[in-house]
Coordinates of C-alpha atoms (C1' of nucleotides) in Angstrom, one line a residue:
Chain A
M1 CA -178.1 -165.8 -42.4
T2 CA -174.8 -164.1 -41.7
R3 CA -174.7 -160.4 -40.8
D4 CA -178.2 -158.9 -40.4
S5 CA -180.2 -156.0 -39.2
K6 CA -182.0 -156.2 -35.8
G7 CA -185.4 -155.1 -34.6
P8 CA -188.6 -157.1 -34.0
D9 CA -189.0 -158.6 -37.5
P10 CA -191.8 -161.1 -37.5
Q11 CA -190.7 -162.4 -40.9
R12 CA -187.3 -163.3 -39.6
S13 CA -188.7 -164.8 -36.5
L14 CA -191.0 -167.1 -38.5
T15 CA -188.4 -168.3 -40.9
L16 CA -186.1 -168.9 -38.0
L17 CA -188.7 -170.8 -36.1
W18 CA -189.8 -172.9 -39.0
A19 CA -186.1 -173.6 -40.0
G20 CA -186.1 -175.5 -43.3
R21 CA -182.5 -174.6 -43.9
A22 CA -181.7 -174.4 -47.6
R23 CA -178.8 -176.6 -48.6
G24 CA -176.4 -176.0 -51.5
R25 CA -174.9 -172.8 -50.0
R26 CA -171.3 -171.8 -50.5
G27 CA -168.6 -171.6 -47.9
P28 CA -167.6 -174.3 -45.4
R29 CA -170.2 -176.7 -44.2
P30 CA -171.8 -175.4 -41.0
Q31 CA -171.0 -177.5 -38.0
L32 CA -173.3 -175.5 -35.7
S33 CA -177.0 -175.2 -36.4
V34 CA -180.0 -173.5 -34.9
E35 CA -181.1 -176.8 -33.7
R36 CA -177.9 -177.7 -31.8
I37 CA -177.7 -174.2 -30.3
A38 CA -181.3 -174.4 -29.1
Q39 CA -180.8 -177.8 -27.6
A40 CA -177.7 -176.5 -25.7
A41 CA -179.6 -173.5 -24.5
I42 CA -182.4 -175.7 -23.2
R43 CA -179.9 -177.9 -21.5
I44 CA -178.4 -175.0 -19.7
A45 CA -181.7 -173.4 -18.7
D46 CA -182.8 -176.8 -17.4
T47 CA -179.8 -177.4 -15.2
D48 CA -178.7 -173.9 -14.1
G49 CA -181.8 -171.7 -14.8
L50 CA -182.5 -169.0 -17.2
D51 CA -180.2 -166.5 -15.7
A52 CA -177.2 -168.7 -16.5
L53 CA -178.2 -168.7 -20.2
S54 CA -175.7 -166.6 -22.0
M55 CA -174.2 -166.7 -25.5
Q56 CA -170.8 -167.4 -24.0
R57 CA -172.1 -170.2 -22.0
I58 CA -173.8 -171.8 -25.0
A59 CA -170.7 -171.4 -27.0
T60 CA -168.4 -173.0 -24.5
E61 CA -171.0 -175.7 -23.9
L62 CA -170.7 -176.6 -27.6
G63 CA -167.0 -176.0 -27.8
Y64 CA -167.1 -173.0 -30.1
S65 CA -166.3 -169.4 -29.8
T66 CA -168.9 -167.0 -28.6
M67 CA -169.4 -165.2 -31.9
S68 CA -170.0 -168.3 -34.0
I69 CA -173.4 -168.4 -32.5
Y70 CA -174.3 -165.2 -34.3
N71 CA -173.7 -166.9 -37.6
H72 CA -176.8 -168.8 -37.0
I73 CA -179.0 -166.6 -34.9
P74 CA -179.0 -162.9 -35.2
S75 CA -179.6 -162.0 -31.6
K76 CA -180.3 -163.4 -28.2
D77 CA -183.9 -162.3 -28.3
L78 CA -184.5 -164.4 -31.4
L79 CA -182.7 -167.2 -29.8
L80 CA -185.1 -167.0 -26.9
E81 CA -188.0 -167.2 -29.2
V82 CA -186.6 -170.3 -30.8
V83 CA -185.9 -171.8 -27.3
A84 CA -189.4 -171.0 -26.1
D85 CA -190.9 -172.9 -29.0
V86 CA -188.6 -175.8 -29.0
G87 CA -188.6 -176.0 -25.2
A88 CA -192.4 -176.5 -25.2
G89 CA -191.8 -179.9 -26.7
K90 CA -194.4 -182.1 -28.4
P91 CA -198.0 -182.0 -27.2
P92 CA -199.5 -185.1 -25.6
E93 CA -201.7 -187.6 -27.3
L94 CA -205.2 -187.2 -26.1
D95 CA -208.0 -189.8 -25.9
S96 CA -210.1 -188.9 -28.9
T97 CA -212.7 -191.4 -27.8
G98 CA -215.5 -190.3 -25.6
D99 CA -215.7 -187.3 -23.3
F100 CA -214.2 -184.1 -24.7
R101 CA -213.8 -182.9 -21.1
H102 CA -211.4 -185.8 -20.3
A103 CA -209.3 -184.9 -23.3
V104 CA -209.1 -181.2 -22.4
R105 CA -208.2 -182.1 -18.8
Q106 CA -205.4 -184.4 -20.2
W107 CA -204.1 -181.5 -22.2
V108 CA -204.3 -179.1 -19.3
A109 CA -202.4 -181.6 -17.1
A110 CA -199.7 -182.1 -19.7
L111 CA -199.2 -178.3 -20.1
W112 CA -199.2 -177.8 -16.4
A113 CA -196.6 -180.6 -16.0
G114 CA -194.5 -179.0 -18.7
F115 CA -194.4 -175.8 -16.8
Q116 CA -193.4 -177.6 -13.6
T117 CA -190.6 -179.3 -15.4
R118 CA -189.3 -176.1 -17.1
P119 CA -190.4 -173.2 -14.9
W120 CA -188.0 -170.9 -16.9
L121 CA -190.3 -171.2 -19.9
L122 CA -192.7 -168.9 -18.1
R123 CA -190.0 -166.2 -17.8
V124 CA -189.1 -166.2 -21.5
P125 CA -190.8 -163.3 -23.2
L126 CA -193.2 -164.8 -25.7
G127 CA -192.1 -162.8 -28.8
H128 CA -193.4 -164.5 -31.9
S129 CA -192.7 -167.9 -30.5
S130 CA -196.4 -168.5 -30.1
M131 CA -196.5 -169.0 -33.8
G132 CA -193.8 -171.6 -33.8
P133 CA -194.4 -175.2 -34.9
H134 CA -194.5 -176.6 -31.4
Q135 CA -196.8 -174.0 -30.0
L136 CA -199.1 -174.5 -32.9
A137 CA -199.0 -178.2 -32.4
W138 CA -200.2 -177.7 -28.8
L139 CA -202.9 -175.4 -30.0
D140 CA -204.0 -177.9 -32.6
R141 CA -204.2 -180.7 -30.1
L142 CA -206.4 -178.6 -27.9
L143 CA -208.7 -177.5 -30.7
Q144 CA -209.6 -181.1 -31.6
P145 CA -211.6 -182.0 -28.5
L146 CA -213.1 -178.5 -28.5
L147 CA -214.3 -178.8 -32.1
R148 CA -215.6 -182.3 -31.2
A149 CA -217.5 -180.8 -28.4
G150 CA -219.5 -178.7 -30.9
L151 CA -217.8 -175.3 -30.8
V152 CA -217.4 -173.6 -34.2
G153 CA -214.2 -172.0 -35.5
G154 CA -214.0 -168.7 -33.6
E155 CA -215.4 -170.1 -30.4
A156 CA -213.0 -173.0 -30.4
R157 CA -210.1 -170.6 -31.0
A158 CA -211.3 -168.4 -28.1
A159 CA -211.8 -171.3 -25.8
A160 CA -208.3 -172.7 -26.6
L161 CA -206.8 -169.3 -26.0
H162 CA -208.6 -169.1 -22.7
L163 CA -207.4 -172.5 -21.5
T164 CA -203.8 -171.8 -22.6
A165 CA -203.9 -168.5 -20.8
V166 CA -205.3 -170.0 -17.7
V167 CA -202.6 -172.6 -17.4
R168 CA -199.9 -170.1 -18.2
G169 CA -201.1 -167.6 -15.7
Q170 CA -201.8 -170.1 -12.9
A171 CA -198.4 -171.7 -13.4
Q172 CA -196.8 -168.3 -13.2
I173 CA -198.5 -167.4 -10.0
S174 CA -197.9 -170.8 -8.5
I175 CA -194.2 -170.8 -9.3
A176 CA -193.9 -167.3 -8.0
L177 CA -195.2 -168.4 -4.6
T178 CA -193.1 -171.5 -4.5
S179 CA -189.7 -169.8 -4.6
A180 CA -187.8 -171.6 -1.9
P181 CA -186.3 -169.6 1.0
P182 CA -182.5 -170.0 1.4
A183 CA -182.9 -172.4 4.4
D184 CA -179.5 -171.5 5.9
E185 CA -179.1 -170.1 9.4
G186 CA -180.5 -173.2 11.1
L187 CA -184.1 -172.2 11.3
S188 CA -185.6 -172.1 7.9
R189 CA -189.0 -170.7 8.8
G190 CA -191.6 -172.5 6.7
E191 CA -194.5 -171.1 4.6
A192 CA -196.6 -171.3 7.7
E193 CA -194.8 -168.5 9.5
L194 CA -194.7 -166.5 6.3
A195 CA -198.4 -166.8 5.9
Q196 CA -198.8 -165.7 9.4
L197 CA -196.7 -162.7 8.8
L198 CA -198.8 -161.9 5.7
A199 CA -201.9 -162.4 7.8
T200 CA -200.9 -159.5 10.0
F201 CA -201.0 -157.2 7.0
I202 CA -204.4 -158.4 5.8
N203 CA -206.7 -156.4 8.1
P204 CA -210.4 -156.7 7.4
R205 CA -210.6 -153.0 7.0
D206 CA -208.5 -152.8 3.9
Y207 CA -209.2 -156.3 2.6
P208 CA -212.7 -157.4 3.7
A209 CA -213.2 -160.1 1.1
L210 CA -209.8 -161.5 1.5
A211 CA -210.0 -161.6 5.2
A212 CA -213.3 -163.4 5.0
V213 CA -212.0 -166.0 2.6
Q214 CA -209.0 -166.5 4.8
A215 CA -211.0 -166.9 7.9
A216 CA -213.3 -169.4 6.3
E217 CA -210.5 -171.5 5.0
T218 CA -208.5 -172.4 8.1
A219 CA -210.8 -175.4 8.8
A220 CA -210.8 -177.7 5.8
D221 CA -207.4 -176.4 4.6
L222 CA -205.2 -179.2 5.6
A223 CA -207.2 -182.1 4.1
E224 CA -207.4 -180.3 0.8
H225 CA -203.8 -179.4 0.8
E226 CA -202.8 -183.0 1.2
R227 CA -205.2 -184.2 -1.4
A228 CA -203.9 -181.6 -3.9
D229 CA -200.4 -183.1 -3.9
R230 CA -201.8 -186.3 -5.4
E231 CA -203.7 -184.7 -8.2
A232 CA -202.3 -184.0 -11.7
F233 CA -202.8 -180.3 -11.1
P234 CA -203.9 -178.2 -8.1
G235 CA -207.5 -177.8 -7.0
A236 CA -207.6 -174.1 -7.9
L237 CA -206.8 -174.8 -11.5
S238 CA -209.1 -177.8 -11.6
F239 CA -212.1 -175.8 -10.3
G240 CA -211.6 -173.1 -12.8
V241 CA -211.2 -175.4 -15.7
D242 CA -214.2 -177.5 -14.7
R243 CA -216.4 -174.4 -14.4
F244 CA -215.3 -173.2 -17.8
L245 CA -216.0 -176.6 -19.3
D246 CA -219.5 -176.5 -17.7
G247 CA -220.1 -173.2 -19.4
V248 CA -218.8 -174.5 -22.7
E249 CA -221.1 -177.5 -22.5
A250 CA -224.1 -175.4 -21.7
W251 CA -223.3 -173.0 -24.6
V252 CA -223.1 -175.9 -27.0
A253 CA -226.4 -177.4 -25.7
A254 CA -228.1 -174.0 -26.0
K255 CA -226.8 -173.6 -29.5
S256 CA -228.1 -177.0 -30.7
H257 CA -231.4 -176.3 -29.0
R258 CA -231.7 -173.0 -30.8
R259 CA -231.0 -174.8 -34.1
D260 CA -233.7 -177.4 -33.3
N261 CA -236.3 -174.8 -32.7
G262 CA -235.2 -172.4 -35.4
Chain B
M1 CA -181.6 -151.9 5.4
T2 CA -178.0 -151.1 4.5
R3 CA -175.8 -153.9 3.3
D4 CA -177.5 -157.2 3.2
S5 CA -177.4 -160.8 2.0
K6 CA -179.1 -161.7 -1.2
G7 CA -181.1 -164.8 -2.3
P8 CA -184.9 -165.2 -2.6
D9 CA -186.0 -164.2 0.9
P10 CA -189.7 -163.9 1.2
Q11 CA -189.4 -162.2 4.5
R12 CA -187.4 -159.4 3.0
S13 CA -189.6 -159.2 0.0
L14 CA -192.7 -158.8 2.2
T15 CA -191.2 -156.2 4.5
L16 CA -190.0 -154.2 1.5
L17 CA -193.4 -154.5 -0.3
W18 CA -195.3 -153.5 2.8
A19 CA -192.9 -150.6 3.5
G20 CA -193.8 -149.1 6.9
R21 CA -190.3 -147.6 7.3
A22 CA -189.5 -147.3 11.0
R23 CA -188.4 -143.8 12.0
G24 CA -185.9 -143.0 14.7
R25 CA -182.9 -144.7 13.0
R26 CA -179.4 -143.4 13.2
G27 CA -177.4 -141.7 10.5
P28 CA -178.5 -138.9 8.2
R29 CA -182.1 -138.5 7.3
P30 CA -182.7 -140.4 4.1
Q31 CA -183.5 -138.3 1.1
L32 CA -184.2 -141.2 -1.2
S33 CA -186.9 -143.7 -0.4
V34 CA -188.2 -147.0 -1.8
E35 CA -191.3 -145.1 -2.9
R36 CA -189.4 -142.5 -4.9
I37 CA -187.2 -145.1 -6.4
A38 CA -190.1 -147.2 -7.5
Q39 CA -191.9 -144.2 -9.0
A40 CA -188.8 -143.3 -11.0
A41 CA -188.5 -146.8 -12.2
I42 CA -192.1 -146.9 -13.3
R43 CA -191.7 -143.6 -15.1
I44 CA -188.7 -145.0 -17.0
A45 CA -190.4 -148.3 -17.9
D46 CA -193.4 -146.4 -19.1
T47 CA -191.5 -144.1 -21.4
D48 CA -188.6 -146.2 -22.6
G49 CA -189.6 -149.8 -21.8
L50 CA -188.4 -152.3 -19.4
D51 CA -185.0 -152.9 -21.1
A52 CA -184.1 -149.2 -20.4
L53 CA -184.7 -149.8 -16.7
S54 CA -181.3 -149.9 -15.0
M55 CA -180.0 -148.9 -11.7
Q56 CA -177.8 -146.2 -13.2
R57 CA -180.8 -144.8 -15.2
I58 CA -182.9 -144.6 -12.0
A59 CA -180.1 -142.9 -10.1
T60 CA -179.4 -140.3 -12.8
E61 CA -183.2 -139.7 -13.2
L62 CA -183.3 -138.9 -9.5
G63 CA -180.0 -137.0 -9.4
Y64 CA -178.1 -139.4 -7.2
S65 CA -175.3 -141.8 -7.6
T66 CA -175.9 -145.3 -8.7
M67 CA -174.9 -146.9 -5.5
S68 CA -177.2 -144.8 -3.3
I69 CA -180.1 -146.9 -4.6
Y70 CA -178.7 -150.0 -2.9
N71 CA -179.0 -148.3 0.5
H72 CA -182.8 -148.6 0.1
I73 CA -183.2 -151.7 -2.1
P74 CA -180.9 -154.7 -1.8
S75 CA -181.0 -155.9 -5.4
K76 CA -182.6 -155.2 -8.7
D77 CA -184.7 -158.3 -8.4
L78 CA -186.3 -157.0 -5.3
L79 CA -186.7 -153.6 -6.9
L80 CA -188.6 -155.3 -9.7
E81 CA -190.9 -157.0 -7.2
V82 CA -191.7 -153.6 -5.7
V83 CA -192.2 -152.1 -9.1
A84 CA -194.5 -154.9 -10.2
D85 CA -196.7 -154.3 -7.2
V86 CA -196.7 -150.5 -7.2
G87 CA -197.1 -150.5 -11.0
A88 CA -200.3 -152.5 -10.8
G89 CA -201.9 -149.4 -9.3
K90 CA -205.2 -149.3 -7.5
P91 CA -208.0 -151.6 -8.5
P92 CA -211.2 -150.1 -9.9
E93 CA -214.4 -149.4 -8.1
L94 CA -217.0 -151.9 -9.1
D95 CA -220.8 -151.6 -9.2
S96 CA -221.7 -153.5 -6.1
T97 CA -225.4 -153.3 -7.0
G98 CA -227.0 -155.9 -9.2
D99 CA -225.4 -158.5 -11.4
F100 CA -222.2 -160.0 -10.2
R101 CA -221.3 -160.7 -13.8
H102 CA -221.3 -157.0 -14.6
A103 CA -218.9 -156.3 -11.8
V104 CA -216.5 -159.1 -12.8
R105 CA -216.5 -157.9 -16.4
Q106 CA -215.7 -154.4 -15.1
W107 CA -212.8 -155.9 -13.2
V108 CA -211.5 -157.9 -16.1
A109 CA -211.8 -154.8 -18.4
A110 CA -209.8 -152.7 -15.9
L111 CA -207.0 -155.3 -15.6
W112 CA -206.9 -155.7 -19.3
A113 CA -206.7 -152.0 -19.8
G114 CA -203.9 -151.9 -17.2
F115 CA -201.8 -154.4 -19.2
Q116 CA -202.4 -152.4 -22.4
T117 CA -201.1 -149.3 -20.6
R118 CA -198.1 -151.0 -19.1
P119 CA -197.2 -153.9 -21.2
W120 CA -193.9 -154.2 -19.4
L121 CA -195.7 -155.4 -16.3
L122 CA -196.2 -158.7 -18.0
R123 CA -192.4 -159.1 -18.5
V124 CA -191.5 -158.5 -14.9
P125 CA -191.0 -161.8 -13.1
L126 CA -193.7 -162.1 -10.5
G127 CA -191.5 -163.0 -7.5
H128 CA -193.4 -162.4 -4.3
S129 CA -195.0 -159.2 -5.7
S130 CA -198.3 -161.1 -5.9
M131 CA -198.5 -160.7 -2.2
G132 CA -197.9 -157.0 -2.3
P133 CA -200.6 -154.6 -1.1
H134 CA -201.7 -153.5 -4.5
Q135 CA -202.0 -157.0 -5.9
L136 CA -204.0 -158.1 -2.9
A137 CA -206.2 -155.1 -3.3
W138 CA -207.0 -156.2 -6.9
L139 CA -207.7 -159.7 -5.6
D140 CA -209.9 -158.4 -2.8
R141 CA -212.0 -156.4 -5.3
L142 CA -212.5 -159.4 -7.4
L143 CA -213.4 -161.6 -4.5
Q144 CA -216.3 -159.4 -3.5
P145 CA -218.6 -160.0 -6.5
L146 CA -217.6 -163.7 -6.5
L147 CA -218.6 -164.1 -2.9
R148 CA -221.8 -162.2 -3.6
A149 CA -222.5 -164.6 -6.4
G150 CA -222.6 -167.4 -3.8
L151 CA -219.2 -169.0 -4.0
V152 CA -217.7 -170.1 -0.7
G153 CA -214.2 -169.3 0.4
G154 CA -212.1 -171.8 -1.5
E155 CA -214.2 -171.6 -4.6
A156 CA -214.1 -167.8 -4.7
R157 CA -210.3 -167.9 -4.3
A158 CA -210.0 -170.5 -7.1
A159 CA -212.3 -168.5 -9.4
A160 CA -210.4 -165.3 -8.7
L161 CA -207.1 -167.0 -9.5
H162 CA -208.6 -168.3 -12.7
L163 CA -209.8 -164.9 -13.9
T164 CA -206.5 -163.3 -13.0
A165 CA -204.6 -166.0 -14.8
V166 CA -206.8 -165.6 -17.8
V167 CA -206.3 -161.9 -18.2
R168 CA -202.6 -162.2 -17.6
G169 CA -202.2 -165.0 -20.1
Q170 CA -204.4 -163.5 -22.8
A171 CA -202.7 -160.1 -22.4
Q172 CA -199.3 -161.8 -22.7
I173 CA -200.3 -163.6 -25.9
S174 CA -202.0 -160.6 -27.3
I175 CA -199.0 -158.3 -26.7
A176 CA -196.6 -160.9 -28.1
L177 CA -198.6 -160.9 -31.4
T178 CA -198.8 -157.1 -31.6
S179 CA -195.1 -156.4 -31.6
A180 CA -194.8 -153.8 -34.4
P181 CA -192.7 -154.6 -37.5
P182 CA -189.9 -152.0 -38.0
A183 CA -191.8 -150.4 -40.8
D184 CA -188.8 -148.9 -42.5
E185 CA -187.7 -149.8 -46.0
G186 CA -190.7 -148.3 -47.7
L187 CA -193.0 -151.3 -47.8
S188 CA -194.0 -152.3 -44.3
R189 CA -195.8 -155.5 -44.9
G190 CA -198.9 -155.7 -42.7
E191 CA -200.2 -158.4 -40.5
A192 CA -202.2 -159.7 -43.5
E193 CA -199.1 -160.7 -45.4
L194 CA -197.6 -162.2 -42.3
A195 CA -200.7 -164.3 -41.7
Q196 CA -200.5 -165.5 -45.3
L197 CA -196.9 -166.5 -44.8
L198 CA -197.9 -168.4 -41.6
A199 CA -200.7 -170.0 -43.5
T200 CA -198.3 -171.7 -45.9
F201 CA -196.8 -173.5 -42.9
I202 CA -200.1 -174.7 -41.5
N203 CA -200.8 -177.6 -43.7
P204 CA -203.9 -179.7 -42.9
R205 CA -201.7 -182.8 -42.5
D206 CA -199.8 -181.6 -39.5
Y207 CA -202.4 -179.2 -38.1
P208 CA -205.8 -180.5 -39.0
A209 CA -207.9 -178.7 -36.4
L210 CA -206.0 -175.4 -36.9
A211 CA -206.5 -175.6 -40.6
A212 CA -210.1 -176.3 -40.2
V213 CA -210.6 -173.3 -37.9
Q214 CA -208.7 -171.1 -40.1
A215 CA -210.6 -172.1 -43.2
A216 CA -213.9 -171.5 -41.4
E217 CA -212.9 -168.1 -40.3
T218 CA -212.1 -166.1 -43.4
A219 CA -215.7 -165.3 -43.9
A220 CA -217.0 -163.4 -40.8
D221 CA -213.5 -162.3 -39.9
L222 CA -213.6 -158.7 -40.9
A223 CA -216.8 -157.7 -39.3
E224 CA -215.8 -159.3 -36.0
H225 CA -212.4 -157.6 -36.1
E226 CA -213.9 -154.2 -36.6
R227 CA -216.3 -154.7 -33.8
A228 CA -213.6 -156.0 -31.4
D229 CA -211.8 -152.7 -31.6
R230 CA -214.8 -150.9 -30.0
E231 CA -215.1 -153.3 -27.1
A232 CA -213.4 -153.0 -23.7
F233 CA -211.6 -156.2 -24.4
P234 CA -211.4 -158.5 -27.3
G235 CA -213.9 -161.1 -28.3
A236 CA -211.7 -164.1 -27.4
L237 CA -211.3 -162.9 -23.9
S238 CA -214.9 -162.0 -23.6
F239 CA -216.1 -165.4 -24.8
G240 CA -213.9 -167.3 -22.3
V241 CA -214.9 -165.1 -19.4
D242 CA -218.6 -165.4 -20.2
R243 CA -218.4 -169.1 -20.5
F244 CA -216.6 -169.3 -17.2
L245 CA -219.2 -167.1 -15.5
D246 CA -221.9 -169.3 -17.0
G247 CA -220.3 -172.3 -15.4
V248 CA -219.9 -170.5 -12.1
E249 CA -223.6 -169.5 -12.1
A250 CA -224.7 -173.0 -12.8
W251 CA -222.4 -174.3 -10.0
V252 CA -224.0 -171.9 -7.5
A253 CA -227.5 -172.8 -8.7
A254 CA -226.7 -176.5 -8.4
K255 CA -225.4 -175.9 -4.9
S256 CA -228.4 -174.1 -3.6
H257 CA -230.6 -176.7 -5.2
R258 CA -228.7 -179.4 -3.4
R259 CA -229.2 -177.5 -0.2
D260 CA -232.9 -177.1 -0.7
N261 CA -233.3 -180.8 -1.3
G262 CA -230.8 -182.0 1.3
Chain C
dC1 C1' -171.5 -133.9 27.1
dT2 C1' -168.8 -136.8 24.6
dA3 C1' -167.7 -140.7 21.9
dA4 C1' -169.1 -144.7 19.6
dA5 C1' -172.2 -146.7 16.6
dA6 C1' -175.2 -146.8 12.7
dC7 C1' -176.6 -145.2 8.6
dT8 C1' -176.8 -142.4 3.9
dG9 C1' -174.6 -141.0 -0.1
dT10 C1' -170.2 -141.2 -3.2
dG11 C1' -166.4 -143.0 -6.2
dT12 C1' -164.0 -146.6 -7.8
dA13 C1' -163.4 -151.2 -9.4
dT14 C1' -164.6 -155.9 -11.0
dG15 C1' -166.5 -159.2 -13.8
dC16 C1' -170.1 -160.5 -16.9
dC17 C1' -172.8 -159.6 -20.8
dA18 C1' -174.5 -158.8 -25.8
dT19 C1' -172.7 -157.7 -29.8
dA20 C1' -170.0 -154.8 -33.7
dC21 C1' -166.1 -155.4 -36.7
dG22 C1' -162.1 -157.3 -39.2
dT23 C1' -159.7 -161.5 -40.5
dT24 C1' -158.9 -166.2 -42.0
dG25 C1' -159.7 -170.1 -44.5
dA26 C1' -163.0 -173.5 -46.5
dG27 C1' -165.7 -175.0 -50.3
dG28 C1' -169.1 -174.4 -53.8
dT29 C1' -169.9 -171.8 -58.6
dG30 C1' -168.6 -169.6 -62.7
Chain D
dC1 C1' -158.9 -172.3 -61.9
dA2 C1' -160.6 -168.0 -60.0
dC3 C1' -163.9 -166.0 -57.4
dC4 C1' -167.3 -165.4 -54.3
dT5 C1' -169.7 -166.5 -50.1
dC6 C1' -170.0 -167.9 -45.8
dA7 C1' -168.5 -170.2 -41.0
dA8 C1' -165.7 -169.7 -37.3
dC9 C1' -162.5 -166.8 -34.6
dG10 C1' -160.3 -162.9 -31.8
dT11 C1' -160.6 -158.6 -30.3
dA12 C1' -162.9 -154.5 -28.7
dT13 C1' -166.6 -151.6 -26.8
dG14 C1' -170.1 -150.0 -24.0
dG15 C1' -173.5 -151.2 -20.6
dC16 C1' -174.8 -153.6 -16.7
dA17 C1' -175.3 -155.2 -11.5
dT18 C1' -172.9 -154.9 -7.7
dA19 C1' -168.8 -155.4 -4.1
dC20 C1' -166.0 -152.4 -1.3
dA21 C1' -163.8 -148.6 1.0
dC22 C1' -164.7 -144.0 2.4
dA23 C1' -166.8 -139.6 4.1
dG24 C1' -170.1 -137.1 6.4
dT25 C1' -174.3 -137.0 9.5
dT26 C1' -177.2 -138.1 13.3
dT27 C1' -178.8 -140.9 17.0
dT28 C1' -177.9 -143.1 21.2
dA29 C1' -174.9 -145.1 25.1
dG30 C1' -172.0 -144.0 28.8

DNA sequence: CTAAAACTGTGTATGCCATACGTTGAGGTG
DNA sequence: CACCTCAACGTATGGCATACACAGTTTTAG
């Protein structure tokens, strides 16, 4: 480790992510470790947000000087890669019996819940962390029901990427919209008033489809909103995932039919 | 405008995003404007990346002092929201004749291309920019073919969100994996060697499905890779979008059938 | 018509940040 | 035992966002 050159070096990222620290080195025994540093960083981000995450903060949290951190991690960018991987945690256990759709929905719900718990994960630039051990574990878990459904290698990989991307993207958008107003000044105008303000901008001339959708929605809106709070993930996500799984199922069926007749 | 309180204030975000500067104010006529500032910021991010984007840099680029910027934009976070919206640009014109799938694919390809052109857009925290005029224009454009396909309000909105999320997420992952190695030191080991290094970590014990997929892929990999470079967007994205559209089509068909028989 | 008020642009200052560099001492290795 | 390597530390540097006080300009109130 020690002093090193910078720059986006995938090799370094990978070895850092996959740890496996070699023992039997010289010098004093390290008290700090990549693991401890990452844990402290996650703790800070969980409690005070990603903006509060600084090298100095980590060091004081652990009771060491700021620069000691750099003996274990060459830069903050690399640290963030590690944090993004470790912070993802372990993937859930899925029902491997029966419907592959059920398993996939379980996986989606778990990932969604993870992003709700740690919204800051969505603000960490991915870097090479998507090749970290935890990220790959999540990917592996999702691939299993997809392969079981009848997708072949490349298709399963594409479908898994699709689902990962959907949850990531939806969570990002969802969290962006749910940033709480300051609520001081006595009257904290709710989302309703905000939506109304926005509605004044959405004139049917510039946004015909949007206006149409918005007009058609005011009716059944409330009932759906209340129901959504009780679900594992919101209706918009659910609809998309279900339609995708419909398509996957049809694709597999068509493939096997092709094989039967070929 | 002038001096203002901070904090995530949706109201302020929206009024800033939707501009409409009122004239007839006191004081000297402003030479700077939110528009000019945003354009300069985009220029900087395009040429030197998001990390090079600082208030000082913007100011010197425009030939003003750093603090002048704050007379027009209360904080850098708000600036980024504006930049994220303006930087998205105008949505493409879609073929409104014929197949809705074609139009959707056009839209997806355009958004994908946008993210390739401006990768830094994916690193800007969304904030409330998703309610900016440009973002809504993109959304509106996508809603049109979806409504035409036969989805009703809520479904169309969910499907549009799904597609947006997919492209965003896939682009993020894709860009994260394509960060170039420094390529100094004579031998710039390619992605191949990197993949091989990664492969040593992926043992079938911990990652059974991944290993299976990887083993099944080495064969037809090259041909597919070469073909992917000529497409508007990569095969993984295409597969997912197509399966989703299959599901949407089936859903609409089932609905109309239900109606015919109900 | 005048004076106050409001606003834009400027310069300076503060405090936080990542990180380069030099030093010290610990503890394996020859 | 001598040497080498490395962990932890302190200090220093340059960049950053932004608070604050000021100067000049234009609109508006009286």
